[in-house]
Tab-separated table of C-alpha atoms and ligand atoms in Angstrom:
chain	number	residue	atom	x	y	z
M	1	UNK	CA	76.891	62.784	62.831
M	2	UNK	CA	79.469	64.958	61.156
M	3	UNK	CA	79.813	67.822	63.595
M	4	UNK	CA	82.859	67.435	65.753
M	5	UNK	CA	82.877	69.073	69.103
M	6	UNK	CA	85.708	71.502	69.548
M	7	UNK	CA	87.328	70.755	72.837
M	8	UNK	CA	89.306	73.663	74.092
M	9	UNK	CA	92.639	72.807	75.683
M	10	UNK	CA	92.806	74.108	79.241
M	11	UNK	CA	95.701	76.533	79.815
M	12	UNK	CA	99.028	75.284	81.186
M	13	UNK	CA	100.614	76.487	84.389
M	14	UNK	CA	103.335	79.090	83.922
M	15	UNK	CA	105.218	79.023	87.213
M	16	UNK	CA	106.878	76.312	89.238
M	17	UNK	CA	105.446	76.335	92.772
M	18	UNK	CA	108.516	77.861	94.458
M	19	UNK	CA	108.886	80.518	91.761
M	20	UNK	CA	105.238	81.485	92.177
M	21	UNK	CA	105.647	81.871	95.942
M	22	UNK	CA	108.706	84.074	95.460
M	23	UNK	CA	106.859	86.194	92.892
M	24	UNK	CA	103.904	86.566	95.253
M	25	UNK	CA	106.102	87.496	98.221
M	26	UNK	CA	108.006	90.085	96.228
M	27	UNK	CA	104.979	91.794	94.808
M	28	UNK	CA	102.957	91.698	98.023
M	29	UNK	CA	105.729	93.305	100.036
M	30	UNK	CA	105.085	96.417	97.922
M	31	UNK	CA	101.325	96.026	97.939
M	32	UNK	CA	99.109	99.086	98.217
M	33	UNK	CA	95.885	97.056	98.095
M	34	UNK	CA	93.312	97.125	100.862
M	35	UNK	CA	89.643	96.232	100.847
M	36	UNK	CA	87.101	98.358	102.635
M	37	UNK	CA	83.534	97.695	103.709
M	38	UNK	CA	81.242	100.713	104.029
M	39	UNK	CA	78.892	100.392	106.978
M	40	UNK	CA	76.352	102.507	108.847
M	41	UNK	CA	72.685	103.148	109.499
M	42	UNK	CA	70.356	103.420	106.520
M	43	UNK	CA	70.381	106.960	105.026
M	44	UNK	CA	73.624	107.941	106.769
M	45	UNK	CA	74.924	108.849	103.304
M	46	UNK	CA	77.061	105.818	102.392
M	47	UNK	CA	76.155	105.711	98.696
M	48	UNK	CA	76.315	109.486	98.381
M	49	UNK	CA	79.759	109.486	99.940
M	50	UNK	CA	81.130	106.746	97.726
M	51	UNK	CA	79.665	108.307	94.581
M	52	UNK	CA	81.089	111.703	95.447
M	53	UNK	CA	84.451	110.245	96.387
M	54	UNK	CA	84.713	108.378	93.079
M	55	UNK	CA	83.947	111.629	91.309
M	56	UNK	CA	86.441	113.682	93.303
M	57	UNK	CA	89.120	111.097	92.655
M	58	UNK	CA	88.472	111.384	88.960
M	59	UNK	CA	86.878	108.026	88.330
M	60	UNK	CA	83.564	109.483	87.259
M	61	UNK	CA	83.702	111.911	84.365
M	62	UNK	CA	81.604	115.042	84.105
M	63	UNK	CA	79.437	113.590	81.326
M	64	UNK	CA	78.352	110.561	83.354
M	65	UNK	CA	77.657	112.790	86.319
M	66	UNK	CA	75.384	115.091	84.337
M	67	UNK	CA	73.588	112.081	82.869
M	68	UNK	CA	73.114	110.625	86.330
M	69	UNK	CA	71.822	113.911	87.651
M	70	UNK	CA	69.304	114.068	84.841
M	71	UNK	CA	68.383	110.403	85.239
M	72	UNK	CA	67.756	110.673	88.939
M	73	UNK	CA	65.929	114.011	88.899
M	74	UNK	CA	63.553	112.569	86.327
M	75	UNK	CA	62.302	110.090	88.863
M	76	UNK	CA	62.051	112.785	91.504
M	77	UNK	CA	64.955	112.019	93.788
M	78	UNK	CA	67.495	114.571	92.711
M	79	UNK	CA	69.342	114.573	96.010
M	80	UNK	CA	70.123	110.953	95.248
M	81	UNK	CA	72.151	111.816	92.172
M	82	UNK	CA	75.443	110.794	93.725
M	83	UNK	CA	74.000	107.567	95.052
M	84	UNK	CA	72.565	106.844	91.621
M	85	UNK	CA	76.069	106.379	90.373
M	86	UNK	CA	76.816	103.609	92.826
M	87	UNK	CA	73.536	101.701	92.834
M	88	UNK	CA	73.128	99.752	89.612
M	89	UNK	CA	76.733	99.499	88.545
M	90	UNK	CA	77.661	98.806	84.960
M	91	UNK	CA	78.618	95.292	85.936
M	92	UNK	CA	75.166	94.593	87.357
M	93	UNK	CA	73.477	95.983	84.267
M	94	UNK	CA	75.695	94.056	81.863
M	95	UNK	CA	75.396	90.765	83.616
M	96	UNK	CA	71.685	91.314	84.116
M	97	UNK	CA	71.855	90.178	87.700
M	98	UNK	CA	71.720	91.876	91.034
M	99	UNK	CA	74.810	91.407	93.074
M	100	UNK	CA	74.626	91.048	96.827
M	101	UNK	CA	77.367	93.542	97.321
M	102	UNK	CA	78.513	96.153	94.877
M	103	UNK	CA	82.269	96.276	94.508
M	104	UNK	CA	84.156	99.235	93.105
M	105	UNK	CA	87.730	100.283	93.203
M	106	UNK	CA	89.126	103.624	94.317
M	107	UNK	CA	92.657	104.886	93.871
M	108	UNK	CA	93.898	107.317	96.480
M	109	UNK	CA	97.449	108.685	96.149
M	110	UNK	CA	98.898	105.808	98.206
M	111	UNK	CA	96.320	103.017	98.137
M	112	UNK	CA	94.262	100.903	95.752
M	113	UNK	CA	91.028	100.301	97.584
M	114	UNK	CA	88.412	97.691	96.747
M	115	UNK	CA	85.142	99.016	98.128
M	116	UNK	CA	82.533	96.524	99.266
M	117	UNK	CA	79.305	98.484	99.627
M	118	UNK	CA	76.977	97.058	102.243
M	119	UNK	CA	73.302	97.959	102.179
M	120	UNK	CA	72.096	99.405	105.488
M	121	UNK	CA	68.573	98.053	105.728
M	122	UNK	CA	67.976	95.649	108.535
M	123	UNK	CA	67.173	92.746	106.222
M	124	UNK	CA	70.450	93.198	104.459
M	125	UNK	CA	72.735	92.342	107.352
M	126	UNK	CA	73.473	88.899	105.806
M	127	UNK	CA	74.805	90.675	102.703
M	128	UNK	CA	76.835	92.926	104.888
M	129	UNK	CA	78.344	89.894	106.564
M	130	UNK	CA	79.496	88.558	103.247
M	131	UNK	CA	80.980	91.987	102.429
M	132	UNK	CA	82.641	92.363	105.792
M	133	UNK	CA	84.098	88.876	105.769
M	134	UNK	CA	86.092	89.938	102.700
M	135	UNK	CA	87.243	93.295	104.094
M	136	UNK	CA	90.458	94.487	105.725
M	137	UNK	CA	89.060	97.787	106.995
M	138	UNK	CA	85.725	99.468	107.624
M	139	UNK	CA	84.445	102.952	106.852
M	140	UNK	CA	81.584	103.802	109.205
M	141	UNK	CA	79.345	106.643	108.047
M	142	UNK	CA	77.166	108.385	110.655
M	143	UNK	CA	74.608	111.138	110.129
M	144	UNK	CA	75.376	114.147	112.344
M	145	UNK	CA	71.922	115.742	111.952
M	146	UNK	CA	70.039	116.329	115.191
M	147	UNK	CA	68.199	113.182	116.194
M	148	UNK	CA	69.584	111.140	113.320
M	149	UNK	CA	72.875	110.161	114.922
M	150	UNK	CA	70.920	109.143	118.015
M	151	UNK	CA	68.441	107.053	115.982
M	152	UNK	CA	71.269	105.169	114.330
M	153	UNK	CA	73.197	104.654	117.553
M	154	UNK	CA	70.481	103.489	119.922
M	155	UNK	CA	69.399	99.876	120.279
M	156	UNK	CA	67.804	98.726	117.043
M	157	UNK	CA	69.892	101.166	114.980
M	158	UNK	CA	72.513	99.691	112.691
M	159	UNK	CA	75.551	101.667	113.855
M	160	UNK	CA	76.262	99.432	116.851
M	161	UNK	CA	75.369	96.154	115.194
M	162	UNK	CA	77.519	96.846	112.146
M	163	UNK	CA	80.517	97.774	114.283
M	164	UNK	CA	80.250	94.643	116.416
M	165	UNK	CA	79.772	92.516	113.325
M	166	UNK	CA	82.783	93.788	111.414
M	167	UNK	CA	84.989	93.477	114.490
M	168	UNK	CA	83.895	89.897	115.076
M	169	UNK	CA	84.599	89.140	111.418
M	170	UNK	CA	88.206	90.185	111.903
M	171	UNK	CA	88.206	93.806	110.714
M	172	UNK	CA	90.510	95.776	113.012
M	173	UNK	CA	90.885	99.191	111.337
M	174	UNK	CA	88.003	101.626	111.178
M	175	UNK	CA	87.539	105.169	109.900
M	176	UNK	CA	84.465	106.978	111.214
M	177	UNK	CA	83.168	109.637	108.804
M	178	UNK	CA	80.842	112.028	110.600
M	179	UNK	CA	78.645	113.153	107.734
M	180	UNK	CA	76.027	115.804	106.970
M	181	UNK	CA	77.750	118.379	109.160
M	182	UNK	CA	76.223	120.999	106.836
M	183	UNK	CA	72.926	120.121	108.535
M	184	UNK	CA	74.258	121.363	111.892
M	185	UNK	CA	76.108	124.357	110.476
M	186	UNK	CA	79.500	122.653	110.896
M	187	UNK	CA	79.135	122.849	114.643
M	188	UNK	CA	82.273	121.714	116.421
M	189	UNK	CA	80.401	120.912	119.644
M	190	UNK	CA	78.089	118.506	117.811
M	191	UNK	CA	81.065	116.816	116.151
M	192	UNK	CA	82.966	116.437	119.444
M	193	UNK	CA	79.859	115.125	121.142
M	194	UNK	CA	79.373	112.376	118.539
M	195	UNK	CA	83.062	111.418	118.732
M	196	UNK	CA	82.843	111.170	122.516
M	197	UNK	CA	79.843	108.839	122.297
M	198	UNK	CA	81.403	106.588	119.668
M	199	UNK	CA	84.908	106.298	121.131
M	200	UNK	CA	84.068	104.248	124.237
M	201	UNK	CA	81.771	102.025	122.202
M	202	UNK	CA	84.527	101.281	119.682
M	203	UNK	CA	86.963	100.349	122.449
M	204	UNK	CA	84.371	98.184	124.136
M	205	UNK	CA	83.732	96.393	120.823
M	206	UNK	CA	87.404	95.444	120.610
M	207	UNK	CA	88.876	98.122	118.321
M	208	UNK	CA	92.196	99.596	119.454
M	209	UNK	CA	92.310	103.386	119.797
M	210	UNK	CA	95.321	103.531	117.465
M	211	UNK	CA	93.318	101.786	114.727
M	212	UNK	CA	90.319	104.114	114.867
M	213	UNK	CA	90.126	107.548	113.264
M	214	UNK	CA	87.391	110.168	113.050
M	215	UNK	CA	86.856	112.720	110.317
M	216	UNK	CA	84.215	115.456	109.827
M	217	UNK	CA	82.732	115.505	106.302
M	218	UNK	CA	79.917	116.725	104.085
M	219	UNK	CA	79.463	113.984	101.485
M	220	UNK	CA	76.876	115.786	99.400
M	221	UNK	CA	78.919	118.986	99.047
M	222	UNK	CA	82.191	117.101	98.834
M	223	UNK	CA	83.669	118.817	101.881
M	224	UNK	CA	86.832	117.347	103.431
M	225	UNK	CA	86.830	114.258	101.237
M	226	UNK	CA	89.920	115.091	99.169
M	227	UNK	CA	90.592	118.686	100.263
M	228	UNK	CA	89.065	121.679	102.048
M	229	UNK	CA	89.674	124.322	99.430
M	230	UNK	CA	86.085	124.999	98.429
M	231	UNK	CA	84.008	127.899	99.716
M	232	UNK	CA	81.711	125.367	101.461
M	233	UNK	CA	84.558	124.317	103.756
M	234	UNK	CA	85.119	127.715	105.340
M	235	UNK	CA	83.064	127.040	108.491
M	236	UNK	CA	84.859	123.728	109.011
M	237	UNK	CA	88.257	125.281	108.355
M	238	UNK	CA	87.667	127.651	111.261
M	239	UNK	CA	88.189	124.815	113.755
M	240	UNK	CA	89.352	121.649	111.972
M	241	UNK	CA	92.964	121.254	110.877
M	242	UNK	CA	93.267	117.464	110.762
M	243	UNK	CA	93.416	114.993	107.877
M	244	UNK	CA	90.837	114.687	105.089
M	245	UNK	CA	89.041	111.406	104.460
M	246	UNK	CA	91.473	110.574	101.655
M	247	UNK	CA	94.459	111.324	103.930
M	248	UNK	CA	93.070	108.709	106.325
M	249	UNK	CA	92.372	106.193	103.557
M	250	UNK	CA	96.014	106.622	102.554
M	251	UNK	CA	97.155	105.456	105.985
M	252	UNK	CA	95.183	102.167	105.998
M	253	UNK	CA	97.544	99.281	106.593
M	254	UNK	CA	97.461	96.492	103.964
M	255	UNK	CA	96.761	93.133	105.630
M	256	UNK	CA	99.442	90.583	106.352
M	257	UNK	CA	99.050	87.812	103.847
M	258	UNK	CA	98.603	84.185	104.659
M	259	UNK	CA	100.866	83.119	101.798
M	260	UNK	CA	102.330	79.945	103.220
M	261	UNK	CA	98.941	78.551	104.219
M	262	UNK	CA	97.179	76.099	101.894
M	263	UNK	CA	95.003	77.702	99.224
M	264	UNK	CA	91.417	78.437	100.311
M	265	UNK	CA	88.875	80.352	98.249
M	266	UNK	CA	85.340	80.419	99.647
M	267	UNK	CA	83.026	81.374	96.774
M	268	UNK	CA	80.810	84.386	97.424
M	269	UNK	CA	79.216	84.783	93.979
M	270	UNK	CA	78.759	82.561	90.926
M	271	UNK	CA	78.024	83.746	87.400
M	272	UNK	CA	76.928	80.685	85.470
M	273	UNK	CA	76.757	80.126	81.750
M	274	UNK	CA	79.221	82.768	80.625
M	275	UNK	CA	80.872	82.113	77.261
M	276	UNK	CA	84.261	82.312	78.965
M	277	UNK	CA	83.348	79.503	81.368
M	278	UNK	CA	81.816	79.834	84.789
M	279	UNK	CA	83.003	82.814	86.780
M	280	UNK	CA	83.237	82.694	90.557
M	281	UNK	CA	84.280	85.456	92.918
M	282	UNK	CA	85.671	85.239	96.406
M	283	UNK	CA	88.403	86.243	98.775
M	284	UNK	CA	91.581	84.204	98.705
M	285	UNK	CA	91.920	83.210	102.374
M	286	UNK	CA	95.267	81.455	102.121
M	287	UNK	CA	97.993	80.533	99.635
M	288	UNK	CA	98.476	81.412	95.977
M	289	UNK	CA	96.722	80.166	92.841
M	290	UNK	CA	97.756	80.488	89.187
M	291	UNK	CA	96.109	80.075	85.803
M	292	UNK	CA	96.169	76.437	84.684
M	293	UNK	CA	95.949	74.976	88.183
M	294	UNK	CA	93.527	72.182	88.946
M	295	UNK	CA	91.494	72.818	92.100
M	296	UNK	CA	89.246	70.654	94.212
M	297	UNK	CA	85.684	71.910	94.677
M	298	UNK	CA	84.282	71.227	98.151
M	299	UNK	CA	81.923	69.802	99.232
M	300	UNK	CA	81.868	67.069	96.558
M	301	UNK	CA	84.356	65.079	94.507
M	302	UNK	CA	84.749	67.453	91.563
M	303	UNK	CA	87.750	69.380	90.334
M	304	UNK	CA	88.019	72.393	88.015
M	305	UNK	CA	90.781	74.095	86.047
M	306	UNK	CA	91.494	77.798	86.418
M	307	UNK	CA	91.215	79.298	82.952
M	308	UNK	CA	91.837	82.911	83.847
M	309	UNK	CA	91.970	85.188	86.872
M	310	UNK	CA	90.797	88.775	87.256
M	311	UNK	CA	91.627	91.177	90.058
M	312	UNK	CA	90.010	94.618	89.897
M	313	UNK	CA	88.889	93.979	86.312
M	314	UNK	CA	92.455	93.200	85.152
M	315	UNK	CA	93.656	89.836	83.875
M	316	UNK	CA	96.401	88.474	86.118
M	317	UNK	CA	98.508	85.278	85.976
M	318	UNK	CA	98.089	84.487	89.687
M	319	UNK	CA	96.435	85.773	92.850
M	320	UNK	CA	97.447	85.425	96.499
M	321	UNK	CA	95.880	85.453	99.951
M	322	UNK	CA	94.203	88.703	100.959
M	323	UNK	CA	92.894	89.586	97.485
M	324	UNK	CA	89.350	89.441	96.191
M	325	UNK	CA	89.359	87.805	92.776
M	326	UNK	CA	87.196	86.493	89.948
M	327	UNK	CA	88.222	83.063	88.661
M	328	UNK	CA	86.998	81.636	85.354
M	329	UNK	CA	86.765	77.866	85.698
M	330	UNK	CA	86.565	75.115	83.079
M	331	UNK	CA	86.321	71.319	83.131
M	332	UNK	CA	83.495	71.488	85.635
M	333	UNK	CA	79.735	71.350	85.507
M	334	UNK	CA	78.551	74.661	87.035
M	335	UNK	CA	75.955	72.827	89.174
M	336	UNK	CA	78.809	72.005	91.554
M	337	UNK	CA	79.667	75.657	92.108
M	338	UNK	CA	77.612	77.472	94.711
M	339	UNK	CA	77.896	80.285	97.195
M	340	UNK	CA	79.800	78.761	100.120
M	341	UNK	CA	81.706	76.233	98.001
M	342	UNK	CA	85.438	76.256	98.828
M	343	UNK	CA	88.188	75.872	96.208
M	344	UNK	CA	91.411	74.266	97.448
M	345	UNK	CA	94.391	72.193	96.249
M	346	UNK	CA	93.456	68.554	95.461
M	347	UNK	CA	96.198	67.291	97.795
M	348	UNK	CA	95.358	69.584	100.716
M	349	UNK	CA	91.618	69.838	101.160
M	350	UNK	CA	89.543	71.654	103.774
M	351	UNK	CA	88.026	69.316	106.345
M	352	UNK	CA	84.254	68.903	106.245
M	353	UNK	CA	82.268	68.964	109.453
M	354	UNK	CA	78.600	68.580	110.280
M	355	UNK	CA	79.169	69.232	113.939
M	356	UNK	CA	81.902	71.261	115.593
M	357	UNK	CA	82.859	73.138	118.733
M	358	UNK	CA	82.951	76.921	118.753
M	359	UNK	CA	83.897	79.534	121.313
M	360	UNK	CA	81.364	82.348	121.118
M	361	UNK	CA	80.511	85.702	122.636
M	362	UNK	CA	76.814	86.351	123.118
M	363	UNK	CA	75.490	89.718	121.907
M	364	UNK	CA	72.922	92.003	123.481
M	365	UNK	CA	70.001	89.544	123.337
M	366	UNK	CA	66.719	89.477	125.252
M	367	UNK	CA	65.840	85.767	124.963
M	368	UNK	CA	68.682	83.523	126.230
M	369	UNK	CA	70.174	80.710	124.120
M	370	UNK	CA	69.317	77.222	125.358
M	371	UNK	CA	70.555	73.806	124.169
M	372	UNK	CA	68.885	72.806	120.911
M	373	UNK	CA	68.208	76.420	119.877
M	374	UNK	CA	67.769	76.859	116.120
M	375	UNK	CA	70.096	79.328	114.508
M	376	UNK	CA	71.300	80.467	111.149
M	377	UNK	CA	75.029	79.871	110.923
M	378	UNK	CA	77.135	82.327	108.888
M	379	UNK	CA	80.520	81.082	107.968
M	380	UNK	CA	82.646	82.962	105.387
M	381	UNK	CA	80.331	83.312	102.382
M	382	UNK	CA	77.816	80.660	103.425
M	383	UNK	CA	74.771	80.563	105.667
M	384	UNK	CA	73.062	77.340	106.724
M	385	UNK	CA	70.434	76.394	109.266
M	386	UNK	CA	71.939	74.807	112.337
M	387	UNK	CA	71.363	74.234	116.034
M	388	UNK	CA	73.327	75.071	119.143
M	389	UNK	CA	73.246	71.374	120.036
M	390	UNK	CA	75.147	71.529	123.352
M	391	UNK	CA	76.142	74.212	125.841
M	392	UNK	CA	79.530	72.956	127.003
M	393	UNK	CA	80.869	75.647	129.339
M	394	UNK	CA	80.853	79.343	130.098
M	395	UNK	CA	84.164	81.156	130.305
M	396	UNK	CA	85.534	84.306	131.866
M	397	UNK	CA	85.718	86.848	129.042
M	398	UNK	CA	88.919	88.373	130.364
M	399	UNK	CA	91.113	85.330	131.072
M	400	UNK	CA	89.296	82.489	129.307
M	401	UNK	CA	89.004	80.344	132.489
M	402	UNK	CA	86.031	77.981	132.698
M	403	UNK	CA	83.285	79.361	134.955
M	404	UNK	CA	80.614	76.718	134.654
M	405	UNK	CA	80.366	73.310	132.937
M	406	UNK	CA	77.101	72.516	131.098
M	407	UNK	CA	75.296	75.802	131.777
M	408	UNK	CA	71.510	75.744	131.350
M	409	UNK	CA	71.455	78.830	129.173
M	410	UNK	CA	73.529	81.636	127.723
M	411	UNK	CA	72.587	85.265	128.085
M	412	UNK	CA	73.834	88.698	127.074
M	413	UNK	CA	77.570	89.272	127.237
M	414	UNK	CA	78.603	85.697	128.110
M	415	UNK	CA	81.533	83.899	126.566
M	416	UNK	CA	80.949	80.171	126.079
M	417	UNK	CA	82.006	76.942	124.400
M	418	UNK	CA	79.174	75.373	122.440
M	419	UNK	CA	78.646	72.553	120.002
M	420	UNK	CA	76.998	73.534	116.737
M	421	UNK	CA	75.323	70.985	114.476
M	422	UNK	CA	74.314	71.671	110.895
M	423	UNK	CA	70.731	70.682	110.140
M	424	UNK	CA	70.121	68.127	107.411
M	425	UNK	CA	68.140	69.254	104.401
M	426	UNK	CA	65.143	67.125	105.342
M	427	UNK	CA	64.127	64.884	108.214
M	428	UNK	CA	65.490	61.629	106.826
M	429	UNK	CA	68.446	63.088	104.965
M	430	UNK	CA	71.971	62.364	106.222
M	431	UNK	CA	73.727	65.094	108.213
M	432	UNK	CA	75.086	67.860	106.015
M	433	UNK	CA	78.777	68.672	106.221
M	434	UNK	CA	80.322	72.018	105.310
M	435	UNK	CA	83.967	72.927	104.630
M	436	UNK	CA	85.241	74.375	107.880
M	437	UNK	CA	88.772	75.029	108.958
M	438	UNK	CA	89.638	75.940	112.525
M	439	UNK	CA	90.594	79.451	113.525
M	440	UNK	CA	94.005	78.249	114.671
M	441	UNK	CA	94.775	76.988	111.150
M	442	UNK	CA	93.252	79.852	109.176
M	443	UNK	CA	91.744	82.930	110.841
M	444	UNK	CA	89.661	83.872	107.816
M	445	UNK	CA	88.084	80.434	107.586
M	446	UNK	CA	87.348	79.752	111.244
M	447	UNK	CA	85.018	82.599	112.167
M	448	UNK	CA	81.326	81.994	112.705
M	449	UNK	CA	78.298	84.196	113.318
M	450	UNK	CA	75.035	83.002	114.799
M	451	UNK	CA	71.742	84.678	113.897
M	452	UNK	CA	68.216	84.031	115.088
M	453	UNK	CA	65.045	85.582	113.628
M	454	UNK	CA	67.002	88.141	111.667
M	455	UNK	CA	69.110	89.260	114.610
M	456	UNK	CA	72.767	88.501	115.263
M	457	UNK	CA	72.937	86.684	118.604
M	458	UNK	CA	76.585	85.635	118.843
M	459	UNK	CA	79.949	85.602	117.094
M	460	UNK	CA	82.862	83.290	117.581
M	461	UNK	CA	85.618	81.070	116.298
M	462	UNK	CA	85.720	77.340	115.697
M	463	UNK	CA	88.500	75.886	117.828
M	464	UNK	CA	88.095	72.117	117.403
M	465	UNK	CA	86.092	69.438	115.676
M	466	UNK	CA	83.944	66.699	117.079
M	467	UNK	CA	84.614	63.896	114.739
V	501	LIG	P1	72.754	105.381	102.509
V	501	LIG	O1	71.451	104.711	102.799
V	501	LIG	O2	73.635	105.400	103.717
V	501	LIG	O3	73.471	104.874	101.295
V	501	LIG	O4	72.423	106.948	102.246
V	501	LIG	P2	72.291	107.768	100.901
V	501	LIG	O5	73.620	108.012	100.295
V	501	LIG	O6	71.244	107.144	100.052
V	501	LIG	O7	71.810	109.182	101.460
V	501	LIG	C1	70.619	109.328	102.203
V	501	LIG	C2	70.128	110.778	102.105
V	501	LIG	O8	71.045	111.668	102.759
V	501	LIG	C3	70.019	111.272	100.671
V	501	LIG	O9	68.832	112.059	100.561
V	501	LIG	C4	71.252	112.134	100.494
V	501	LIG	O10	71.065	113.138	99.549
V	501	LIG	C5	71.423	112.723	101.885
V	501	LIG	N1	72.822	113.121	102.168
V	501	LIG	C6	73.940	112.372	101.996
V	501	LIG	N2	75.044	113.076	102.342
V	501	LIG	C7	74.615	114.297	102.745
V	501	LIG	C8	75.292	115.484	103.230
V	501	LIG	O11	76.512	115.573	103.328
V	501	LIG	N3	74.501	116.522	103.591
V	501	LIG	C9	73.134	116.489	103.472
V	501	LIG	N4	72.460	117.562	103.840
V	501	LIG	N5	72.485	115.408	103.003
V	501	LIG	C10	73.208	114.319	102.650
C-alpha cells in the first residue's frame, strides 16, 4: 500500500480559560441577541408574517420575492407567496434534508433575533417543544377573523396548548400579534375583545402582565409590522397609536446567561457526513466553549474536538450560554452523535439517570394519571418512552405544602411529586439512562414535559435523583 492517509491536525485552543470567560462576559454584557419561537394555531398566519417581516426588514430582495410569487402562484396558492419564502429555506434545500424547525435571523434596529419557526399542526407539537426549549421569547400569532380566533382558542385549538407549553419550558416574554384585522375591517371592538379574552389566560398560565404585549397587525398587507405609513393602515391609524411589531421586538430583553455554570450543549440536530466533519446544532445551556476544545459526548465514553463554531451563519472563535450554535466536530465517529446527546467538559460531566423524581403540574386532561402510566418524556432536545413509576405526593400549587402522600391518581390542575423511569429499549435490555441535570443546578437542563397519545399531560422540573 502506497497511499498514506492524510490526518488533519485538530485546531488548537486560542484562549486560556479565564481569558475566555472575561471575553464572553464583556461581549455578552452588550448583547443584542434574543431567540424567538413563533407559535399559534395552524393558519393563523405565522409563515406569512415571518416572510413579510423579513421582506420589510430588507432581508428578502425584490427579485426573490417576485420569483417566489411566481413559483407559488404556479401551484395555485398565490396567497401563500409570503409563506413560500419561509418554508423550504435555502439551508434545507442545500443540505437535502428537512429540518424539524426552520431557523432564520432577523435584525431589528436594536435586536438580532434568531427565529425558531414552529409548525402549528397538532402532530408537530414535539417539534415545537424542541423549538421552544431553545427560545428566550415567544411571538403568538392569532387570527382575528370571525370564528377563527374562537376555533384556535377553544379546547383542542393550539393557542392555549402552545402558550402553556412555552411557559413551562421557561419562556417568560410573549408578544401577541393579532393578525388578519383586514378581515374584520380593522374593527377596534374585535381587537379589544380578543385582548380581553387572552389576557386572563396568559396570567393564569404564569406570564407576568409586564412581560406580555399585544399588537394589531395585518401580516399579508404588511400593516403595523415596521410602520403604519401605507394607505392600508388608515383604518387602524384612526384608533391605534401604540407600538408596531418591530417596536415591541426591539424591547425584548436578552436572557441572563449562565456563564459560570459548566458547559452543557444538548444536541437538537445532527448533519452527518459533511466534508467539514460532523455538524451538530443546539442551544448552549451553560458555560462557554471554544474552537479546539475536547468535549465529552454523553451518554457513552467518547470525546470529540471542536473544529469550528458557527452562530447565525458566521464563524466564531467561541460561543457562550444562551446562544444557539452549530459546532463542527472531529475525532469522533458520527454514530455517537444523536438528537438528545449532551456535549460537556470531560472533567465535569452531566449525571445520567434512568429514574428520577420530578415535580409536575398536570394539564387539562380527561383521563387521570395513575402509577405505572406510560408516557413520552420530553427533556431538552430528546424524547424517550418512560413511565410515571410512582405517585409520591400531591402538593398545594400555591405554597408547595404536601397535601397527600401516595395519591392513587393525578387529575387536572394538580401539582405533584412523581418518580419517572425511562423504559429500556427491549424487555431484557438493561435500564436506559439519559443525561439529566436537576433544575436547581441548571434551569435549561432540568425541565421535563410528559405527553400521552399525542397530548401534553404535564410539565415539570426534576428536583432530585433516585440513585
Ligand atoms: P400558518 O399556518 O400560521 O403559518 O399560516 P400561513 O402563513 O400559512 O397563513 C394561512 C393563510 O392565512 C394563508 O392563506 C395566508 O395568505 C392567510 N393570511 C395570513 N396573513 C393574513 C392577513 O393579514 N390577512 C388575510 N386576509 N389573510 C392572511
